[in-house]
mmCIF file of C-alpha atoms in Angstrom:
data_model
loop_
_atom_site.group_PDB
_atom_site.id
_atom_site.type_symbol
_atom_site.label_atom_id
_atom_site.label_comp_id
_atom_site.label_asym_id
_atom_site.label_seq_id
_atom_site.Cartn_x
_atom_site.Cartn_y
_atom_site.Cartn_z
ATOM 1 C CA MET A 1 54.324 12.194 37.746
ATOM 2 C CA ALA A 2 57.545 13.913 38.867
ATOM 3 C CA VAL A 3 60.792 12.413 37.660
ATOM 4 C CA ASP A 4 62.845 10.392 40.139
ATOM 5 C CA PRO A 5 66.081 12.344 40.780
ATOM 6 C CA ARG A 6 67.999 9.132 40.186
ATOM 7 C CA GLN A 7 66.624 9.063 36.651
ATOM 8 C CA VAL A 8 67.939 12.576 36.183
ATOM 9 C CA VAL A 9 71.360 11.357 37.292
ATOM 10 C CA ALA A 10 71.275 8.509 34.797
ATOM 11 C CA GLY A 11 70.206 10.828 32.010
ATOM 12 C CA PHE A 12 72.127 14.011 32.685
ATOM 13 C CA LEU A 13 75.198 13.380 34.820
ATOM 14 C CA THR A 14 77.157 12.988 31.617
ATOM 15 C CA LEU A 15 76.017 16.304 30.264
ATOM 16 C CA SER A 16 76.969 18.823 32.895
ATOM 17 C CA MET A 17 78.708 17.406 35.943
ATOM 18 C CA PHE A 18 81.533 15.968 33.880
ATOM 19 C CA VAL A 19 82.236 19.026 31.787
ATOM 20 C CA MET A 20 84.743 19.622 34.584
ATOM 21 C CA LEU A 21 86.730 16.674 33.260
ATOM 22 C CA GLY A 22 87.116 18.473 29.959
ATOM 23 C CA ASN A 23 88.601 21.370 31.857
ATOM 24 C CA MET A 24 91.108 19.035 33.538
ATOM 25 C CA ILE A 25 92.643 18.134 30.187
ATOM 26 C CA LYS A 26 95.219 20.719 29.126
ATOM 27 C CA HIS A 27 97.318 20.711 25.987
ATOM 28 C CA ASP A 28 95.919 17.409 24.726
ATOM 29 C CA HIS A 29 96.748 15.265 27.738
ATOM 30 C CA PHE A 30 95.416 14.412 31.155
ATOM 31 C CA THR A 31 97.230 16.231 33.926
ATOM 32 C CA PRO A 32 98.463 13.611 36.431
ATOM 33 C CA VAL A 33 97.240 14.017 39.980
ATOM 34 C CA GLY A 34 98.990 13.296 43.235
ATOM 35 C CA ALA A 35 98.286 10.099 45.124
ATOM 36 C CA GLY A 36 96.578 12.014 47.899
ATOM 37 C CA ASP A 37 94.182 13.673 45.427
ATOM 38 C CA GLU A 38 93.668 10.678 43.181
ATOM 39 C CA LEU A 39 90.165 10.537 41.736
ATOM 40 C CA GLY A 40 89.775 6.944 40.657
ATOM 41 C CA LEU A 41 86.718 4.883 39.937
ATOM 42 C CA GLU A 42 86.178 4.121 43.597
ATOM 43 C CA ALA A 43 85.798 7.816 44.265
ATOM 44 C CA ALA A 44 83.232 8.039 41.486
ATOM 45 C CA GLY A 45 81.163 5.279 43.016
ATOM 46 C CA VAL A 46 82.046 2.580 40.508
ATOM 47 C CA GLU A 47 82.559 -1.033 41.492
ATOM 48 C CA SER A 48 86.243 -1.824 41.811
ATOM 49 C CA ASN A 49 85.861 -5.366 40.497
ATOM 50 C CA GLU A 50 86.285 -6.026 36.801
ATOM 51 C CA ILE A 51 82.926 -6.244 35.063
ATOM 52 C CA LYS A 52 82.114 -9.756 33.929
ATOM 53 C CA VAL A 53 79.727 -10.375 31.044
ATOM 54 C CA ALA A 54 79.212 -13.242 28.647
ATOM 55 C CA ASP A 55 81.648 -11.640 26.255
ATOM 56 C CA ASN A 56 83.694 -8.978 28.017
ATOM 57 C CA THR A 57 86.237 -8.287 25.308
ATOM 58 C CA GLU A 58 84.584 -4.954 24.570
ATOM 59 C CA MET A 59 85.755 -3.621 27.952
ATOM 60 C CA THR A 60 89.485 -3.099 28.457
ATOM 61 C CA LYS A 61 91.317 -1.536 31.380
ATOM 62 C CA VAL A 62 92.049 2.165 31.551
ATOM 63 C CA ASN A 63 92.276 4.688 34.322
ATOM 64 C CA THR A 64 90.584 7.870 33.150
ATOM 65 C CA LEU A 65 93.066 10.207 34.769
ATOM 66 C CA GLY A 66 96.840 10.333 34.422
ATOM 67 C CA VAL A 67 97.033 9.027 30.852
ATOM 68 C CA ASP A 68 97.976 10.758 27.622
ATOM 69 C CA LEU A 69 95.065 11.305 25.262
ATOM 70 C CA PRO A 70 95.445 12.945 21.851
ATOM 71 C CA MET A 71 92.996 15.535 20.591
ATOM 72 C CA GLU A 72 90.790 13.712 18.140
ATOM 73 C CA THR A 73 89.585 14.822 14.763
ATOM 74 C CA ALA A 74 86.943 12.846 12.932
ATOM 75 C CA GLU A 75 88.394 10.240 10.603
ATOM 76 C CA GLU A 76 87.179 10.149 7.035
ATOM 77 C CA ILE A 77 84.936 7.132 6.633
ATOM 78 C CA ARG A 78 82.455 5.911 4.074
ATOM 79 C CA PRO A 79 79.676 3.338 4.102
ATOM 80 C CA CYS A 80 80.820 -0.153 3.107
ATOM 81 C CA TRP A 81 77.266 -0.940 2.040
ATOM 82 C CA SER A 82 74.806 0.363 -0.496
ATOM 83 C CA LYS A 83 71.096 0.816 0.017
ATOM 84 C CA PRO A 84 69.268 -2.493 -0.516
ATOM 85 C CA ARG A 85 67.590 -2.953 -3.870
ATOM 86 C CA PRO A 86 63.993 -1.669 -4.003
ATOM 87 C CA ASN A 87 61.348 -4.166 -2.957
ATOM 88 C CA VAL A 88 58.604 -3.918 -5.578
ATOM 89 C CA GLN A 89 56.561 -6.905 -4.433
ATOM 90 C CA GLU A 90 53.161 -6.469 -2.864
ATOM 91 C CA SER A 91 53.097 -6.727 0.897
ATOM 92 C CA LYS A 92 52.606 -10.267 2.163
ATOM 93 C CA GLY A 93 51.443 -9.272 5.626
ATOM 94 C CA PHE A 94 52.177 -7.087 8.648
ATOM 95 C CA VAL A 95 54.827 -6.926 11.353
ATOM 96 C CA THR A 96 54.169 -5.075 14.617
ATOM 97 C CA PHE A 97 56.309 -4.535 17.722
ATOM 98 C CA SER A 98 56.909 -2.096 20.580
ATOM 99 C CA LEU A 99 59.921 -0.060 21.625
ATOM 100 C CA THR A 100 60.808 -0.799 25.243
ATOM 101 C CA MET A 101 63.493 -0.404 27.932
ATOM 102 C CA GLY A 102 65.131 2.769 26.634
ATOM 103 C CA PRO A 103 66.612 4.329 23.477
ATOM 104 C CA GLU A 104 69.673 2.051 23.354
ATOM 105 C CA TYR A 105 67.259 -0.883 23.126
ATOM 106 C CA HIS A 106 65.065 0.964 20.643
ATOM 107 C CA ILE A 107 67.914 1.029 18.108
ATOM 108 C CA SER A 108 68.310 -2.755 18.276
ATOM 109 C CA GLN A 109 64.554 -3.366 18.235
ATOM 110 C CA ILE A 110 64.122 -1.178 15.161
ATOM 111 C CA THR A 111 66.999 -2.905 13.391
ATOM 112 C CA ASP A 112 65.671 -6.414 14.003
ATOM 113 C CA ALA A 113 62.111 -5.485 13.028
ATOM 114 C CA VAL A 114 63.242 -3.864 9.761
ATOM 115 C CA VAL A 115 65.436 -6.843 8.868
ATOM 116 C CA ILE A 116 62.561 -9.258 9.524
ATOM 117 C CA ALA A 117 60.048 -7.185 7.544
ATOM 118 C CA ARG A 118 62.514 -6.941 4.666
ATOM 119 C CA TYR A 119 63.105 -10.688 4.561
ATOM 120 C CA LEU A 120 59.420 -11.568 4.787
ATOM 121 C CA GLY A 121 58.272 -8.906 2.339
ATOM 122 C CA ALA A 122 55.957 -7.604 5.056
ATOM 123 C CA THR A 123 54.705 -4.125 5.922
ATOM 124 C CA LEU A 124 56.140 -2.676 9.118
ATOM 125 C CA VAL A 125 53.758 -0.849 11.438
ATOM 126 C CA LEU A 126 55.205 2.090 13.377
ATOM 127 C CA PRO A 127 55.777 0.907 16.944
ATOM 128 C CA GLU A 128 54.469 2.590 20.044
ATOM 129 C CA ILE A 129 56.934 3.366 22.837
ATOM 130 C CA ARG A 130 56.134 1.592 26.092
ATOM 131 C CA GLY A 131 57.414 3.033 29.369
ATOM 132 C CA ASN A 132 58.682 1.182 32.408
ATOM 133 C CA GLU A 133 55.345 1.556 34.151
ATOM 134 C CA LEU A 134 52.492 -0.724 33.153
ATOM 135 C CA GLY A 135 50.139 0.985 30.704
ATOM 136 C CA LYS A 136 52.405 3.968 30.080
ATOM 137 C CA LYS A 137 53.062 4.475 26.387
ATOM 138 C CA ARG A 138 53.487 7.147 23.750
ATOM 139 C CA LYS A 139 53.422 7.382 19.988
ATOM 140 C CA PHE A 140 56.591 6.904 17.959
ATOM 141 C CA GLU A 141 56.383 10.426 16.560
ATOM 142 C CA GLU A 142 56.289 11.951 20.047
ATOM 143 C CA MET A 143 59.954 11.052 20.499
ATOM 144 C CA TYR A 144 61.449 10.224 17.105
ATOM 145 C CA ASP A 145 61.519 11.785 13.647
ATOM 146 C CA VAL A 146 58.855 9.734 11.887
ATOM 147 C CA ASP A 147 59.341 11.327 8.456
ATOM 148 C CA LYS A 148 63.083 10.658 8.536
ATOM 149 C CA PHE A 149 62.453 7.056 9.581
ATOM 150 C CA ILE A 150 59.939 6.326 6.831
ATOM 151 C CA THR A 151 62.005 8.103 4.174
ATOM 152 C CA SER A 152 65.177 6.216 5.119
ATOM 153 C CA LEU A 153 63.378 2.911 4.511
ATOM 154 C CA ASP A 154 61.771 3.946 1.236
ATOM 155 C CA GLY A 155 62.020 0.985 -1.126
ATOM 156 C CA VAL A 156 63.530 -1.195 1.592
ATOM 157 C CA ALA A 157 60.491 -1.895 3.737
ATOM 158 C CA LYS A 158 57.040 -0.366 3.594
ATOM 159 C CA VAL A 159 56.097 1.470 6.795
ATOM 160 C CA ILE A 160 52.579 2.480 7.832
ATOM 161 C CA HIS A 161 51.303 4.405 10.844
ATOM 162 C CA SER A 162 48.646 1.905 11.896
ATOM 163 C CA LEU A 163 47.128 -1.431 10.907
ATOM 164 C CA PRO A 164 44.219 -1.543 8.479
ATOM 165 C CA HIS A 165 40.939 -1.947 10.344
ATOM 166 C CA GLY A 166 40.319 -5.426 8.990
ATOM 167 C CA VAL A 167 43.696 -6.626 10.277
ATOM 168 C CA SER A 168 43.685 -4.893 13.655
ATOM 169 C CA ALA A 169 40.583 -6.830 14.663
ATOM 170 C CA LYS A 170 42.505 -10.103 14.308
ATOM 171 C CA LYS A 171 44.857 -11.730 16.799
ATOM 172 C CA PRO A 172 48.544 -11.614 15.834
ATOM 173 C CA ALA A 173 50.962 -14.485 16.138
ATOM 174 C CA VAL A 174 53.433 -13.487 18.848
ATOM 175 C CA VAL A 175 57.032 -14.460 18.092
ATOM 176 C CA ARG A 176 59.930 -14.186 20.542
ATOM 177 C CA VAL A 177 62.976 -13.039 18.598
ATOM 178 C CA PRO A 178 66.584 -12.942 19.850
ATOM 179 C CA ASN A 179 68.195 -9.567 19.211
ATOM 180 C CA ARG A 180 70.550 -9.380 16.231
ATOM 181 C CA VAL A 181 68.288 -11.880 14.541
ATOM 182 C CA THR A 182 69.931 -14.164 11.974
ATOM 183 C CA GLU A 183 68.739 -15.221 8.544
ATOM 184 C CA GLU A 184 68.630 -18.808 9.805
ATOM 185 C CA PHE A 185 66.254 -17.900 12.633
ATOM 186 C CA ILE A 186 63.986 -15.931 10.320
ATOM 187 C CA ARG A 187 63.896 -18.716 7.764
ATOM 188 C CA GLY A 188 63.521 -21.570 10.236
ATOM 189 C CA THR A 189 61.289 -20.052 12.913
ATOM 190 C CA ILE A 190 59.616 -16.810 11.855
ATOM 191 C CA GLU A 191 58.834 -17.469 8.188
ATOM 192 C CA PRO A 192 56.803 -20.678 8.784
ATOM 193 C CA ILE A 193 54.678 -18.817 11.349
ATOM 194 C CA PHE A 194 54.248 -15.880 8.973
ATOM 195 C CA GLN A 195 53.088 -18.199 6.212
ATOM 196 C CA ARG A 196 50.319 -19.486 8.488
ATOM 197 C CA ASN A 197 49.437 -16.096 9.988
ATOM 198 C CA ASN A 198 50.548 -13.038 8.039
ATOM 199 C CA TYR A 199 50.092 -10.768 11.062
ATOM 200 C CA LEU A 200 53.029 -10.967 13.485
ATOM 201 C CA ARG A 201 53.777 -9.347 16.808
ATOM 202 C CA LEU A 202 57.517 -9.397 17.588
ATOM 203 C CA ALA A 203 58.919 -9.587 21.099
ATOM 204 C CA ILE A 204 62.659 -8.847 20.914
ATOM 205 C CA ILE A 205 64.596 -10.765 23.585
ATOM 206 C CA PHE A 206 68.014 -9.515 24.701
ATOM 207 C CA SER A 207 69.975 -12.605 25.625
ATOM 208 C CA SER A 208 73.213 -10.825 24.638
ATOM 209 C CA VAL A 209 74.235 -7.185 24.606
ATOM 210 C CA SER A 210 77.368 -7.572 22.513
ATOM 211 C CA LEU A 211 77.571 -5.652 19.242
ATOM 212 C CA LYS A 212 80.627 -7.459 17.916
ATOM 213 C CA GLN A 213 80.814 -8.422 14.266
ATOM 214 C CA LYS A 214 79.391 -11.761 13.186
ATOM 215 C CA GLU A 215 79.979 -13.818 10.067
ATOM 216 C CA THR A 216 77.018 -13.495 7.687
ATOM 217 C CA SER A 217 76.391 -14.373 4.063
ATOM 218 C CA ASN A 218 73.258 -12.389 3.161
ATOM 219 C CA LYS A 219 74.552 -9.038 1.916
ATOM 220 C CA ASP A 220 71.035 -7.705 1.392
ATOM 221 C CA LEU A 221 70.115 -8.216 5.045
ATOM 222 C CA ASP A 222 73.507 -6.893 6.156
ATOM 223 C CA SER A 223 72.885 -3.669 4.227
ATOM 224 C CA THR A 224 69.365 -3.477 5.632
ATOM 225 C CA ALA A 225 70.691 -3.809 9.175
ATOM 226 C CA CYS A 226 73.345 -1.113 8.578
ATOM 227 C CA LEU A 227 70.724 1.237 7.165
ATOM 228 C CA ALA A 228 68.265 0.668 10.009
ATOM 229 C CA MET A 229 70.847 0.900 12.795
ATOM 230 C CA PHE A 230 72.781 3.941 11.614
ATOM 231 C CA SER A 231 70.392 5.932 9.422
ATOM 232 C CA GLY A 232 66.861 5.128 10.530
ATOM 233 C CA LEU A 233 66.232 6.318 14.079
ATOM 234 C CA GLU A 234 66.707 9.955 15.053
ATOM 235 C CA LEU A 235 65.164 12.175 17.699
ATOM 236 C CA LYS A 236 62.378 14.451 16.503
ATOM 237 C CA PRO A 237 63.750 17.805 15.297
ATOM 238 C CA GLU A 238 62.973 19.837 18.423
ATOM 239 C CA PHE A 239 64.735 17.313 20.688
ATOM 240 C CA SER A 240 67.642 17.007 18.264
ATOM 241 C CA THR A 241 68.028 20.788 18.365
ATOM 242 C CA VAL A 242 68.261 20.740 22.170
ATOM 243 C CA ALA A 243 71.022 18.111 21.990
ATOM 244 C CA LYS A 244 72.955 20.185 19.446
ATOM 245 C CA GLN A 245 72.628 23.314 21.580
ATOM 246 C CA MET A 246 73.839 21.498 24.687
ATOM 247 C CA LEU A 247 76.812 19.950 22.904
ATOM 248 C CA HIS A 248 77.716 23.316 21.408
ATOM 249 C CA ARG A 249 77.578 24.914 24.863
ATOM 250 C CA LEU A 250 79.761 22.171 26.366
ATOM 251 C CA LYS A 251 82.346 22.608 23.628
ATOM 252 C CA GLU A 252 82.325 26.364 24.050
ATOM 253 C CA ILE A 253 83.042 25.949 27.764
ATOM 254 C CA SER A 254 85.867 23.490 27.088
ATOM 255 C CA LYS A 255 87.481 25.806 24.530
ATOM 256 C CA LYS A 256 87.755 28.548 27.127
ATOM 257 C CA SER A 257 90.032 26.294 29.171
ATOM 258 C CA ASP A 258 91.850 24.729 26.209
ATOM 259 C CA GLY A 259 90.274 21.371 27.003
ATOM 260 C CA MET A 260 87.928 18.737 25.623
ATOM 261 C CA VAL A 261 84.426 17.516 26.361
ATOM 262 C CA ILE A 262 84.511 14.081 27.971
ATOM 263 C CA ALA A 263 81.169 12.299 28.278
ATOM 264 C CA VAL A 264 81.243 9.870 31.198
ATOM 265 C CA ASP A 265 78.267 7.541 31.269
ATOM 266 C CA MET A 266 77.209 6.961 34.862
ATOM 267 C CA GLN A 267 74.548 4.431 35.820
ATOM 268 C CA THR A 268 72.066 4.905 38.656
ATOM 269 C CA ASP A 269 72.880 1.605 40.314
ATOM 270 C CA LEU A 270 76.579 2.445 40.372
ATOM 271 C CA LEU A 271 75.928 5.701 42.187
ATOM 272 C CA GLU A 272 74.106 3.865 44.966
ATOM 273 C CA LYS A 273 76.918 1.407 45.752
ATOM 274 C CA LYS A 274 78.412 1.505 49.218
ATOM 275 C CA ILE A 275 81.808 2.058 47.662
ATOM 276 C CA CYS A 276 80.907 5.753 47.681
ATOM 277 C CA LYS A 277 81.396 5.632 51.447
ATOM 278 C CA THR A 278 84.562 5.152 53.466
ATOM 279 C CA SER A 279 84.828 2.610 56.237
ATOM 280 C CA GLY A 280 83.910 5.376 58.680
ATOM 281 C CA GLY A 281 80.707 6.183 56.793
ATOM 282 C CA ALA A 282 81.926 9.448 55.258
ATOM 283 C CA ARG A 283 81.377 10.120 51.596
ATOM 284 C CA ARG A 284 84.349 9.678 49.296
ATOM 285 C CA LYS A 285 85.596 12.619 47.291
ATOM 286 C CA GLY A 286 84.016 12.677 43.835
ATOM 287 C CA CYS A 287 80.733 10.973 44.754
ATOM 288 C CA TYR A 288 77.590 12.950 43.972
ATOM 289 C CA TYR A 289 74.118 12.244 45.266
ATOM 290 C CA PRO A 290 71.074 12.537 42.971
ATOM 291 C CA GLN A 291 69.646 15.688 44.521
ATOM 292 C CA GLU A 292 73.000 17.424 44.238
ATOM 293 C CA VAL A 293 73.029 16.793 40.517
ATOM 294 C CA VAL A 294 69.454 18.051 40.193
ATOM 295 C CA ASN A 295 70.395 21.254 42.025
ATOM 296 C CA PHE A 296 73.483 21.642 39.840
ATOM 297 C CA LEU A 297 71.450 21.322 36.658
ATOM 298 C CA LYS A 298 68.989 23.973 37.842
ATOM 299 C CA LYS A 299 71.851 26.501 38.149
ATOM 300 C CA ASP A 300 73.841 25.855 35.003
ATOM 301 C CA ASP A 301 73.171 27.111 31.494
ATOM 302 C CA ILE A 302 74.152 23.991 29.562
ATOM 303 C CA MET A 303 70.553 23.282 28.586
ATOM 304 C CA PRO A 304 68.462 26.096 27.082
ATOM 305 C CA ALA A 305 66.213 27.485 29.825
ATOM 306 C CA ALA A 306 63.076 26.936 27.745
ATOM 307 C CA ASN A 307 63.724 23.192 27.644
ATOM 308 C CA LYS A 308 64.729 22.450 31.225
ATOM 309 C CA GLY A 309 61.207 22.006 32.493
ATOM 310 C CA GLU A 310 60.337 19.539 29.755
ATOM 311 C CA PHE A 311 63.340 17.326 30.410
ATOM 312 C CA LEU A 312 63.621 17.563 34.181
ATOM 313 C CA LYS A 313 59.928 17.404 35.088
ATOM 314 C CA SER A 314 58.417 15.281 32.350
ATOM 315 C CA GLY A 315 58.970 12.061 34.270
ATOM 316 C CA ASP A 316 60.312 10.573 31.045
ATOM 317 C CA SER A 317 63.620 8.818 31.651
ATOM 318 C CA TYR A 318 63.647 7.603 28.023
ATOM 319 C CA LEU A 319 63.856 11.157 26.732
ATOM 320 C CA ALA A 320 66.674 12.000 29.108
ATOM 321 C CA ARG A 321 68.516 8.822 28.137
ATOM 322 C CA ALA A 322 68.098 9.572 24.429
ATOM 323 C CA LEU A 323 69.620 13.006 24.919
ATOM 324 C CA ASP A 324 72.419 11.417 26.926
ATOM 325 C CA LEU A 325 73.101 8.940 24.118
ATOM 326 C CA ARG A 326 73.291 11.741 21.570
ATOM 327 C CA ILE A 327 75.760 13.789 23.637
ATOM 328 C CA CYS A 328 77.940 10.753 24.357
ATOM 329 C CA SER A 329 78.002 9.933 20.643
ATOM 330 C CA GLU A 330 79.331 13.359 19.662
ATOM 331 C CA SER A 331 81.598 14.408 22.545
ATOM 332 C CA ASP A 332 85.378 14.580 22.118
ATOM 333 C CA VAL A 333 85.855 11.522 24.335
ATOM 334 C CA PHE A 334 83.466 8.870 25.650
ATOM 335 C CA VAL A 335 84.041 6.898 28.855
ATOM 336 C CA PRO A 336 81.503 4.091 29.457
ATOM 337 C CA ALA A 337 80.729 2.899 32.965
ATOM 338 C CA ILE A 338 79.534 -0.623 32.226
ATOM 339 C CA PRO A 339 79.236 -2.928 29.191
ATOM 340 C CA GLY A 340 75.845 -2.991 27.545
ATOM 341 C CA LEU A 341 73.787 -1.665 24.681
ATOM 342 C CA PHE A 342 74.198 1.980 25.649
ATOM 343 C CA TYR A 343 77.961 1.627 25.466
ATOM 344 C CA GLY A 344 77.689 -0.489 22.316
ATOM 345 C CA HIS A 345 75.420 1.865 20.399
ATOM 346 C CA VAL A 346 77.325 4.975 21.440
ATOM 347 C CA ALA A 347 80.513 3.252 20.260
ATOM 348 C CA GLY A 348 78.824 2.332 16.980
ATOM 349 C CA LYS A 349 77.635 5.860 16.298
ATOM 350 C CA ARG A 350 81.065 7.248 17.160
ATOM 351 C CA ILE A 351 82.807 4.759 14.857
ATOM 352 C CA ALA A 352 80.369 5.614 12.058
ATOM 353 C CA SER A 353 81.247 9.295 12.577
ATOM 354 C CA GLY A 354 84.999 8.721 12.819
ATOM 355 C CA LEU A 355 85.083 9.641 16.545
ATOM 356 C CA THR A 356 87.011 6.741 18.028
ATOM 357 C CA ASN A 357 88.296 8.204 21.318
ATOM 358 C CA ILE A 358 86.599 5.683 23.613
ATOM 359 C CA ILE A 359 88.401 4.731 26.819
ATOM 360 C CA VAL A 360 87.141 2.278 29.413
ATOM 361 C CA PRO A 361 87.298 2.628 33.231
ATOM 362 C CA ALA A 362 89.204 0.161 35.413
ATOM 363 C CA PRO A 363 90.226 0.149 39.074
ATOM 364 C CA VAL A 364 93.959 -0.047 38.355
ATOM 365 C CA TYR A 365 95.735 3.307 38.431
ATOM 366 C CA SER A 366 98.911 3.875 36.442
ATOM 367 C CA SER A 367 100.351 7.330 35.983
ATOM 368 C CA SER A 368 102.419 6.163 33.012
ATOM 369 C CA ALA A 369 99.680 4.341 31.108
ATOM 370 C CA LEU A 370 99.012 5.490 27.561
ATOM 371 C CA ALA A 371 95.400 5.791 26.492
ATOM 372 C CA SER A 372 96.260 4.013 23.251
ATOM 373 C CA GLU A 373 96.979 0.893 25.279
ATOM 374 C CA PHE A 374 93.544 0.920 26.840
ATOM 375 C CA VAL A 375 91.181 1.991 24.093
ATOM 376 C CA SER A 376 87.919 0.051 23.871
ATOM 377 C CA THR A 377 88.506 -3.161 21.934
ATOM 378 C CA TYR A 378 85.466 -2.258 19.867
ATOM 379 C CA VAL A 379 87.946 0.220 18.342
ATOM 380 C CA SER A 380 91.412 -1.251 18.903
ATOM 381 C CA LYS A 381 90.408 -4.640 17.467
ATOM 382 C CA LYS A 382 87.784 -3.202 15.099
ATOM 383 C CA SER A 383 85.391 -5.760 16.537
ATOM 384 C CA HIS A 384 82.277 -3.582 16.515
ATOM 385 C CA LEU A 385 79.701 -4.404 13.842
ATOM 386 C CA ALA A 386 79.950 -0.749 12.737
ATOM 387 C CA TYR A 387 83.216 -1.708 11.034
ATOM 388 C CA SER A 388 81.233 -3.979 8.745
ATOM 389 C CA CYS A 389 79.078 -0.985 7.793
ATOM 390 C CA TYR A 390 81.726 1.758 7.597
ATOM 391 C CA CYS A 391 85.354 1.733 6.504
#
């Protein structure tokens, strides 16, 4: 099935279309633009209202043009946790689950499943990856580095490729689990079910998308969560190589113009908003339609030619989104479009790597605003859970 051009926009707009922003930054600052040429969020098709979420402190106001922004070098950081002690007990049962909704959700789903398996002393079964369409799925190793995943959890939680035949014939107990599962929920809800039926099927529910720090008292589970979230899940080597090549190419282009690579995460639904049109029906400057981006990608050389067909015609929006997440995590600057897990996990990976230049869009333009005043509060307030894992 051919990929929807809008999926290509969601996955790749960051990678190529916005390399031009890197070229707009000269000598470590944004060059202010005149009022008549102002390219604000409205021009980019973003809602002009402030985004409201249950906890919106992760998003602070910043206009992405006309503000000073220092060239960033990675800060020296170190893990604040050590690998959990080896679990030498025999397995008490099995935990299964699926990866759904996209790579930013996969990271959270993996983390919760590993924490639960660790607490219960259960064996974790490699999850399959379910697509948005009913019945569409793929194996874990078709997208992610399975050897790296299993090795990273060695001694922490046993991982197997598939259930033993005698177990797979049974019916699992299905448990709905809130993301960022707590020790209290595992002990009070999951463990009693596991004691009655040692074959569980987890359904991770995302009632919140905040990745702010929480008070916890179980250091073993905290370390397990840090390990699973930041060291467990990586793209399979061939996909990881493509991401590295693309990022290298973007940085080479930016160096030629003495600029930086800014990854701007754009969401499909934002591109379709009527705000991209003026009252007279004409398109605003700076708005790009899906097919235009597709045509642009076909002409550039950001992605190695041998890989374009696989990413643009595979019909797999998850793969495109995973590549997008990787680029956003390693660019010089990251600008999120909306709050959510993509923003949260990119921020976490950047914090863990010492790359804390994360600025957040807002409709208010100020030519004198300093970027330091408007940095994501995940960074400015050190509220992201990554700060409990790295320091």
